[in-house]
Tab-separated table of C-alpha atoms in Angstrom:
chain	number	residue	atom	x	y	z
A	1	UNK	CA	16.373	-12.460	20.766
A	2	UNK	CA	15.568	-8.833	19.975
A	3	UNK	CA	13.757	-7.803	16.698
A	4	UNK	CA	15.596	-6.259	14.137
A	5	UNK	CA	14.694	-4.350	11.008
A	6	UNK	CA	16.818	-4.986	7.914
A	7	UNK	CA	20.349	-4.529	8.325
A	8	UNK	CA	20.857	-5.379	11.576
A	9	UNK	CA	19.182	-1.858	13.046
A	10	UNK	CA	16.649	-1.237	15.625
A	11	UNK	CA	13.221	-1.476	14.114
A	12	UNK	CA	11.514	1.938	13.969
A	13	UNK	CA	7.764	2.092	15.251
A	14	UNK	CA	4.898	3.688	13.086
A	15	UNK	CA	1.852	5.337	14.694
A	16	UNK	CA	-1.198	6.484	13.823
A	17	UNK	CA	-5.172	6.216	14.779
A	18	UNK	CA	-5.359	3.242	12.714
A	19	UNK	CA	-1.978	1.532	12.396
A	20	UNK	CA	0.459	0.566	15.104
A	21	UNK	CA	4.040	-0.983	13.853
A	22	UNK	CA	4.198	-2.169	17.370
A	23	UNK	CA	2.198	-5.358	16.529
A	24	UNK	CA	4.979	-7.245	14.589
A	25	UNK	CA	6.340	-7.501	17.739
A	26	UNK	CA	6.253	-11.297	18.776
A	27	UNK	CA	5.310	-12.588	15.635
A	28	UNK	CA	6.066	-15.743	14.402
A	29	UNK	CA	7.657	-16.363	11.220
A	30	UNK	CA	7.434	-19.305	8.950
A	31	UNK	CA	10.020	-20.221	6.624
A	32	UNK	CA	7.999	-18.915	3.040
A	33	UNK	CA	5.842	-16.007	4.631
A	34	UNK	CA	5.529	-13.221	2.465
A	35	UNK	CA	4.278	-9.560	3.806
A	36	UNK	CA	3.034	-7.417	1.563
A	37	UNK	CA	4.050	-3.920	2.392
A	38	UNK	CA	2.970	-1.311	0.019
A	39	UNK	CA	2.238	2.999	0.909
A	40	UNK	CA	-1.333	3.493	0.728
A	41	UNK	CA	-2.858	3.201	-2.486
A	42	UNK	CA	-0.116	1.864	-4.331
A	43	UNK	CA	-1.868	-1.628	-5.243
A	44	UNK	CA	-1.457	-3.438	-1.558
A	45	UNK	CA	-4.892	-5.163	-2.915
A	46	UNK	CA	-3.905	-5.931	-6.096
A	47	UNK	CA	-0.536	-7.708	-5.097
A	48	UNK	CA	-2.654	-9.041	-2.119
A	49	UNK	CA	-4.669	-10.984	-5.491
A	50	UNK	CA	-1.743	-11.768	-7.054
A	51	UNK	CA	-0.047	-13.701	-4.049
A	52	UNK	CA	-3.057	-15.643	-3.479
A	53	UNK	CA	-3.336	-16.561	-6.925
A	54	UNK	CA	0.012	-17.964	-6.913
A	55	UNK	CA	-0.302	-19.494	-3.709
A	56	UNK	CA	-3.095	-21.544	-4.372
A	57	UNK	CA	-2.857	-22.048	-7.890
A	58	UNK	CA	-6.789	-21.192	-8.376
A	59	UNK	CA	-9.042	-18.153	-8.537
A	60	UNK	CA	-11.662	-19.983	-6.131
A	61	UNK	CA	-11.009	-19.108	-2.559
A	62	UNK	CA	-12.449	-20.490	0.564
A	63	UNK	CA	-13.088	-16.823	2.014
A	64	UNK	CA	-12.564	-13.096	1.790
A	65	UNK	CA	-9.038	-12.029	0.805
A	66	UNK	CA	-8.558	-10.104	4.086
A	67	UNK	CA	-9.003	-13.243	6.285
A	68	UNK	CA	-6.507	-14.933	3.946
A	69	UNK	CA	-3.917	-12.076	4.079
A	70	UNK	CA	-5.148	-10.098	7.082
A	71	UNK	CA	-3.590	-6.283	8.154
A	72	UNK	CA	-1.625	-6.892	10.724
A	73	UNK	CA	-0.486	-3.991	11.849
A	74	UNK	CA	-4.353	-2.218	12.088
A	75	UNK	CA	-6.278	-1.394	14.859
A	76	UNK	CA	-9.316	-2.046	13.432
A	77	UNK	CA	-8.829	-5.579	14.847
A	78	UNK	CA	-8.040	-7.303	17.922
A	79	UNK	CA	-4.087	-8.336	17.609
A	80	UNK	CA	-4.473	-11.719	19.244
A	81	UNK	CA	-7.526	-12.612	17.133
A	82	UNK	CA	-5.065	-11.884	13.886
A	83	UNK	CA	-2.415	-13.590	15.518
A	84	UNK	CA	-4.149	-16.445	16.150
A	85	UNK	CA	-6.231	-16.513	12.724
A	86	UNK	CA	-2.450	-16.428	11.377
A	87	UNK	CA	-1.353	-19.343	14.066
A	88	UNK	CA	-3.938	-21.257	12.080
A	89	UNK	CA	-3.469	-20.679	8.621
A	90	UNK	CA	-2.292	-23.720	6.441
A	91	UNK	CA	-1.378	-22.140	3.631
A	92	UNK	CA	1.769	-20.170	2.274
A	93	UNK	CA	0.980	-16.994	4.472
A	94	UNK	CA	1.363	-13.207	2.482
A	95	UNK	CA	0.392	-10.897	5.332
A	96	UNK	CA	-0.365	-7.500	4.642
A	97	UNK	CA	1.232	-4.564	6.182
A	98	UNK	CA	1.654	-0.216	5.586
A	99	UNK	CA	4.755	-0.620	7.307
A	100	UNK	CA	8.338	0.419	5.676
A	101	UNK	CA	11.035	-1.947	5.406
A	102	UNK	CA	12.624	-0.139	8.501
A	103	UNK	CA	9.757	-0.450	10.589
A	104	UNK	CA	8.836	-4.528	10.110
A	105	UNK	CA	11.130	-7.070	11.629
A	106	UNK	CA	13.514	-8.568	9.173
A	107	UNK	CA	13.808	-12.548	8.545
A	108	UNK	CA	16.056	-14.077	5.696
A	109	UNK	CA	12.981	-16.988	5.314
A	110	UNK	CA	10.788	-14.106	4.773
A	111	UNK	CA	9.906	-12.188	1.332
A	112	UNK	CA	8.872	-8.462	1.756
A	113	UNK	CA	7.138	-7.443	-1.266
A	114	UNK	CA	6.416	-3.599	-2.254
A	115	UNK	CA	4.682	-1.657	-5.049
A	116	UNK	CA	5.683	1.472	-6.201
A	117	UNK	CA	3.316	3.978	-8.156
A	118	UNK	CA	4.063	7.906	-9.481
A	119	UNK	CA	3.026	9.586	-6.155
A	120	UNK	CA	0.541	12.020	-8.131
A	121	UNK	CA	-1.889	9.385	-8.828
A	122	UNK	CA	-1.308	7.989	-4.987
A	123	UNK	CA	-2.766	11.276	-4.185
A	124	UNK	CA	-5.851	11.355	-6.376
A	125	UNK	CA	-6.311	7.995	-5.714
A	126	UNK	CA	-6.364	8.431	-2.202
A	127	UNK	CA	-9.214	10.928	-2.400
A	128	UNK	CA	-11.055	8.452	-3.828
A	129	UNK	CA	-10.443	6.137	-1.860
A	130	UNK	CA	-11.401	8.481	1.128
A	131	UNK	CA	-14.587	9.954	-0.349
A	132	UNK	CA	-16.088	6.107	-0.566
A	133	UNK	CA	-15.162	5.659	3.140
A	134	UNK	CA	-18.337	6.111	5.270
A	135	UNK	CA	-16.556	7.801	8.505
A	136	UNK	CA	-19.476	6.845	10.702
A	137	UNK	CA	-18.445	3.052	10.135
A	138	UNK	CA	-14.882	3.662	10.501
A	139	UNK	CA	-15.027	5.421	14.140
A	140	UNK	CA	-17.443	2.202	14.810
A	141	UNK	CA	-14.515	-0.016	14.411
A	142	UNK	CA	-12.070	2.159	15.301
A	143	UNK	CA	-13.918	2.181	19.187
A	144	UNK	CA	-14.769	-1.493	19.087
A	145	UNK	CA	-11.141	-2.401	18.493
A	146	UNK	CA	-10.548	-0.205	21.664
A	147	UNK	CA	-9.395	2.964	20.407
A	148	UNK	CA	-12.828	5.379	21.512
A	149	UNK	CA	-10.544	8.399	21.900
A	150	UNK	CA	-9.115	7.702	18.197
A	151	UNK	CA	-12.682	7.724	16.644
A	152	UNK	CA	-13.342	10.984	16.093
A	153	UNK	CA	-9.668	11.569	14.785
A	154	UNK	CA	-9.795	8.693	12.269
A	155	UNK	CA	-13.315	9.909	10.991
A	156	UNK	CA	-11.131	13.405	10.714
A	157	UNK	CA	-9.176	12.274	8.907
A	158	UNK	CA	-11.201	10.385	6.686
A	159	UNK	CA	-13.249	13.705	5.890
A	160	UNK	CA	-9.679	15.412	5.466
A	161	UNK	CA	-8.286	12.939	2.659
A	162	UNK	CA	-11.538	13.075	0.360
A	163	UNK	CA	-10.771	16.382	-0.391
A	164	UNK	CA	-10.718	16.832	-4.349
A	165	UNK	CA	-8.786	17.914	-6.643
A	166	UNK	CA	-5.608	20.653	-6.321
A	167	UNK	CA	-6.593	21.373	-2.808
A	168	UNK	CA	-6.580	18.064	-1.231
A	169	UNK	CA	-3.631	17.290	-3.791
A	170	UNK	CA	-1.997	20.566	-2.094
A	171	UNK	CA	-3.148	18.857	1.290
A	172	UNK	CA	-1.479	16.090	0.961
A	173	UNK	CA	2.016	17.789	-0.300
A	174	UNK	CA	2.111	19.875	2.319
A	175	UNK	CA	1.513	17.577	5.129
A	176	UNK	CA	4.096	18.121	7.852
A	177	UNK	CA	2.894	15.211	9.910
A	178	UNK	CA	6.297	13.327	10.650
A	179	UNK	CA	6.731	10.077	8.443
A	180	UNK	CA	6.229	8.108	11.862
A	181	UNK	CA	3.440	9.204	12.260
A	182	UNK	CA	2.306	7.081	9.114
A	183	UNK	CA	0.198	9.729	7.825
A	184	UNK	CA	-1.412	9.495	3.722
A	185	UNK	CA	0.970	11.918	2.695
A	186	UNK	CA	3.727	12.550	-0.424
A	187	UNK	CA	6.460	12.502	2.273
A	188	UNK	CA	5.374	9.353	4.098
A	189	UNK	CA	4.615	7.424	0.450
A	190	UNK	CA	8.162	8.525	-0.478
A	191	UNK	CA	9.538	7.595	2.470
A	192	UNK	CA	8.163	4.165	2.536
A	193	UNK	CA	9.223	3.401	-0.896
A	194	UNK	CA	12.776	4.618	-0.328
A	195	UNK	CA	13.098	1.680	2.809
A	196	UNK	CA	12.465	-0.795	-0.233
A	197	UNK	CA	14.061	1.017	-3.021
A	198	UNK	CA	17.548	1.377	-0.354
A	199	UNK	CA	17.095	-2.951	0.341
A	200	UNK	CA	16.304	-4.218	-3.276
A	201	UNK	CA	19.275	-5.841	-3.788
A	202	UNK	CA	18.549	-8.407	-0.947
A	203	UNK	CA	17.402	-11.746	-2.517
A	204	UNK	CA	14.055	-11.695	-0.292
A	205	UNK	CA	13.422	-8.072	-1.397
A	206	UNK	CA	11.163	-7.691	-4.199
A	207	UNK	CA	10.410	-4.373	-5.733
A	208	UNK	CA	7.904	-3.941	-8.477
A	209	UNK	CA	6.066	-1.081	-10.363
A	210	UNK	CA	2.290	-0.403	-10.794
A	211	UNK	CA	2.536	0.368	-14.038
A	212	UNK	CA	4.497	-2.670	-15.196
A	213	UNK	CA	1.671	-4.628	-13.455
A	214	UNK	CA	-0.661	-2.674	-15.791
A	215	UNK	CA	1.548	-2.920	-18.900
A	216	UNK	CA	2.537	-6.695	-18.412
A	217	UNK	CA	0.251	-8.297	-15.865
A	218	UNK	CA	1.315	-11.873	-16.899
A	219	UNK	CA	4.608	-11.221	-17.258
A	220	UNK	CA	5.225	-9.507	-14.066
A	221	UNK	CA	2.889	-12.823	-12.149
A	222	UNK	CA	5.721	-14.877	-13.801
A	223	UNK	CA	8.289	-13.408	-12.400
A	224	UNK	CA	6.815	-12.753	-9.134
A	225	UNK	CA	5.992	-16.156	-9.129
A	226	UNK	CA	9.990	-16.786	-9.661
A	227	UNK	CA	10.915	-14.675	-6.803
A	228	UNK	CA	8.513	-17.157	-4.502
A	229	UNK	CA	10.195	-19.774	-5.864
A	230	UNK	CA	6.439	-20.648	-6.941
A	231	UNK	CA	5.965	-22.769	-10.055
A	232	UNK	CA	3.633	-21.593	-12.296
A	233	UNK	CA	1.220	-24.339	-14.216
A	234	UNK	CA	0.690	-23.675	-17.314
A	235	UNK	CA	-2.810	-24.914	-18.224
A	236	UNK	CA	-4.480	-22.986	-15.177
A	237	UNK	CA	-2.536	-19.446	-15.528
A	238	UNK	CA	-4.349	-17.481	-17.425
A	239	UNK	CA	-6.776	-17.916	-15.904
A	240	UNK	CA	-5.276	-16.705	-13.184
A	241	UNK	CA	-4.352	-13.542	-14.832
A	242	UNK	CA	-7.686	-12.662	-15.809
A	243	UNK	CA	-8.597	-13.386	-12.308
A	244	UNK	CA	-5.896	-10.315	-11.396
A	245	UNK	CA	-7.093	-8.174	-13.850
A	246	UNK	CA	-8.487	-4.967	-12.643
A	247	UNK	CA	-12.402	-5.493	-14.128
A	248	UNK	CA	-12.313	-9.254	-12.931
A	249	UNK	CA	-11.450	-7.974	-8.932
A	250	UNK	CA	-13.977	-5.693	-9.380
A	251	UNK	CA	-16.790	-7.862	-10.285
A	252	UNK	CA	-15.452	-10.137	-7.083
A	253	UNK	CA	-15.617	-6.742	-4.887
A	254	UNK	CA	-17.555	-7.783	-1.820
A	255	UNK	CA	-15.156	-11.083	-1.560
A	256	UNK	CA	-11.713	-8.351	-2.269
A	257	UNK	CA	-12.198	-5.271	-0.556
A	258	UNK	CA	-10.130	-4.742	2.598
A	259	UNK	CA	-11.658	-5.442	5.944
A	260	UNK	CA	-14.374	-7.279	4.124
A	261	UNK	CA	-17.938	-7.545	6.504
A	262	UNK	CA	-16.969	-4.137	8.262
A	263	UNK	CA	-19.163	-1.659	5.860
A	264	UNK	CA	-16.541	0.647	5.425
A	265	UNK	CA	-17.267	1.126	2.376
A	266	UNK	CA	-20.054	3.406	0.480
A	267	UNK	CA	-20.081	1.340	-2.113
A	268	UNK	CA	-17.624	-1.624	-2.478
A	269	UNK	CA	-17.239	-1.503	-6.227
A	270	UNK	CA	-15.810	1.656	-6.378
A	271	UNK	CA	-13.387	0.085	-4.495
A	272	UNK	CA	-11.724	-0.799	-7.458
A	273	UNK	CA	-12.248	2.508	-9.086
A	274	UNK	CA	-10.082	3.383	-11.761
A	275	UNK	CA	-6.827	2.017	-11.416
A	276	UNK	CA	-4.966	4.543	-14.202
A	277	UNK	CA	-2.152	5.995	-14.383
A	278	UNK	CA	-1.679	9.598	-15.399
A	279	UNK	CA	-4.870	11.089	-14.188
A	280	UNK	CA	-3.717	13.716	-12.372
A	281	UNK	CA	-2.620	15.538	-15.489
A	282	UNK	CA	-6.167	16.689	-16.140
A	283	UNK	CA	-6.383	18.200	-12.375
A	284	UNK	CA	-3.049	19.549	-11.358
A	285	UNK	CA	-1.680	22.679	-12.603
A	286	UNK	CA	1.756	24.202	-13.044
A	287	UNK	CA	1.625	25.660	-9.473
A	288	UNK	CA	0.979	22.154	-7.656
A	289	UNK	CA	3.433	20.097	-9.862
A	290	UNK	CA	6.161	22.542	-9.272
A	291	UNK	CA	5.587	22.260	-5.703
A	292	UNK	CA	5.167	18.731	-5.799
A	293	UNK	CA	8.538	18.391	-7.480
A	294	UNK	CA	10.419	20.506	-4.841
A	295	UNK	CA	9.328	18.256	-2.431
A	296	UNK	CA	9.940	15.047	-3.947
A	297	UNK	CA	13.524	16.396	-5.201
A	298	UNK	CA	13.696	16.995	-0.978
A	299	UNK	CA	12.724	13.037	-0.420
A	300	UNK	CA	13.898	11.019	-2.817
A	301	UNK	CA	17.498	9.959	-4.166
A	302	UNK	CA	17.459	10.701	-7.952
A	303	UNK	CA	17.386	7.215	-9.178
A	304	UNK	CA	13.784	6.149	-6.432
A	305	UNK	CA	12.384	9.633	-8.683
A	306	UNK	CA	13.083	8.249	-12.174
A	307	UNK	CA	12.024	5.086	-11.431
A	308	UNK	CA	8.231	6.243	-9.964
A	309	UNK	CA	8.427	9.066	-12.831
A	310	UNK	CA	9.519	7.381	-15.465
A	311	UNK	CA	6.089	7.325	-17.763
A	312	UNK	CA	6.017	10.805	-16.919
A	313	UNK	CA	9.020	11.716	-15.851
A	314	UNK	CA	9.264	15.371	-13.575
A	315	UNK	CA	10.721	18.273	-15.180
A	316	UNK	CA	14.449	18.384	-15.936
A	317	UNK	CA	14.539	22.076	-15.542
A	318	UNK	CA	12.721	23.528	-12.521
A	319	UNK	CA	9.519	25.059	-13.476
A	320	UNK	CA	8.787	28.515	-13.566
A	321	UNK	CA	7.902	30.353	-10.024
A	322	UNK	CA	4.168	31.110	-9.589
A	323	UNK	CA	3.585	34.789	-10.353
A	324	UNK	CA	3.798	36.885	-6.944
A	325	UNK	CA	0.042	38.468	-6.380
């Protein structure tokens, strides 16, 4: 039987140096799977936590989160050596995945989680994120995985994204790439969230929000845990709360980190490096938020806006032009 995506439509392929769509293709669901499929930055690693919390009802694993819920779709790895590290698993599988909803085959047995966070702190996040990369390490994997002509572009881009502040925030607005292209960009992270945000009413659809992960953390376990159809002992969860907590996952960083035992990272604490929300307010200026609200107003519905926005919602009015030089 072909694949389809979610409604019945042909599933769209995403592309870049490090992420191929492409390897869904074949898989093998099992009735209970759960894939994980955030944009970049929006707490994939977090809800990654969360799932194996609730999945194994204990805080003490048996090895690095990314062999329990691997990344599918990257190239970093070999796909058969994923497939068949997935052939083996035991366990409730929660795969992870920067795929949109349109782009990942669609299952009714299957739950297809996503996270949603206000796009400005995607972006400064992102820099982070970039700056602790060591590009050296990444064009190692990058060739070893097969991809030698991809290197140097990954490491590229690598460089590219840990540009700080209102330029690489500017960068990252601006980025024309096309959304298949599965670039770290506001139209992509938009774009990926809308797939969700135009399937949550599906019962195997789940659609949360960073912040109420920040604001509730227990509460929103709970009811993930509902959605799984996961019941939740009461004796042993909060300690598996704390376990979620951002402090807690940083303290367990070498264990958490994606692609764990690859030395991607400068420093695998920072990892986990602030986790806020609101922090571009002390970096962005009038200029880049009015930009950034043209474009969001170009690639999101109204209601997908007010619910990223809504602790600090965008303008109502259109802000004022930037004075003409």
């Amino acid at each position: 039987m072909r694949e389809t995506a979610v409604g019945g439509r042909p599933v769209v392929r995403y592309r870049s140096p490090v992420l191929d769509s492409a390897r869904w293709q074949g898989f093998r669901f099992r009735d209970g799977d759960i894939v994980i499929s955030t944009p970049p930055k929006c707490g994939t690693t977090w809800m990654q936590m969360i799932c194996a919390l609730l999945v194994h009802g204990t805080a003490e694993f048996p090895c690095e989160l990314t062999s329990m819920s691997p990344w599918l779709d990257t190239l970093y790895r070999d796909r058969d050596e994923v497939m068949a590290a997935l052939e083996a698993q035991s366990h409730r599988r929660f795969i992870k995945s920067h795929t949109p909803m349109d782009g990942l085959p669609y299952d009714e047995r299957v739950t297809y989680v996503c996270v949603g966070r206000d796009p400005r702190d995607v972006s400064l996040s992102i820099q982070h994120h970039m700056a602790n990369i060591d590009p050296a390490a990444v064009a190692r994997a990058r060739a070893a995985s097969g991809g030698e002509q991809a290197a140097e572009d990954v490491a590229r881009r690598v460089r590219e994204g840990a540009e700080p502040g209102a330029e690489g925030f500017r960068r990252w607005v601006e980025n024309p790439a096309p959304v298949t292209q599965a670039p770290a960009s506001l139209r992509y992270t938009l774009h990926h969230l809308r797939t969700f945000w135009d399937a949550q009413e599906l019962a195997n659809v789940v659609l949360l929000h960073y912040d109420d992960l920040k604001s509730d953390l227990a509460g929103s376990m709970r009811g993930l845990a509902r959605r799984l159809g996961i019941a939740v002992d009461e004796e042993s969860f909060p300690g598996l709360v704390r376990a979620a907590t951002f402090e807690a996952m940083r303290g367990r960083a070498g264990q958490l980190v994606p692609e764990a035992g690859m030395a991607l990272w400068r420093n695998p604490r920072d990892f986990f490096h602030r986790g806020s929300s609101g922090q571009w307010k002390d970096v962005l200026t009038e200029r880049e938020l009015r930009r950034y609200a043209e474009v969001t107003t170009e690639c999101a519905p109204p209601g997908l806006a007010a619910w990223l926005h809504r602790t600090h919602p965008l303008p109502a009015e259109p802000l004022p032009a930037a004075p003409q030089n």
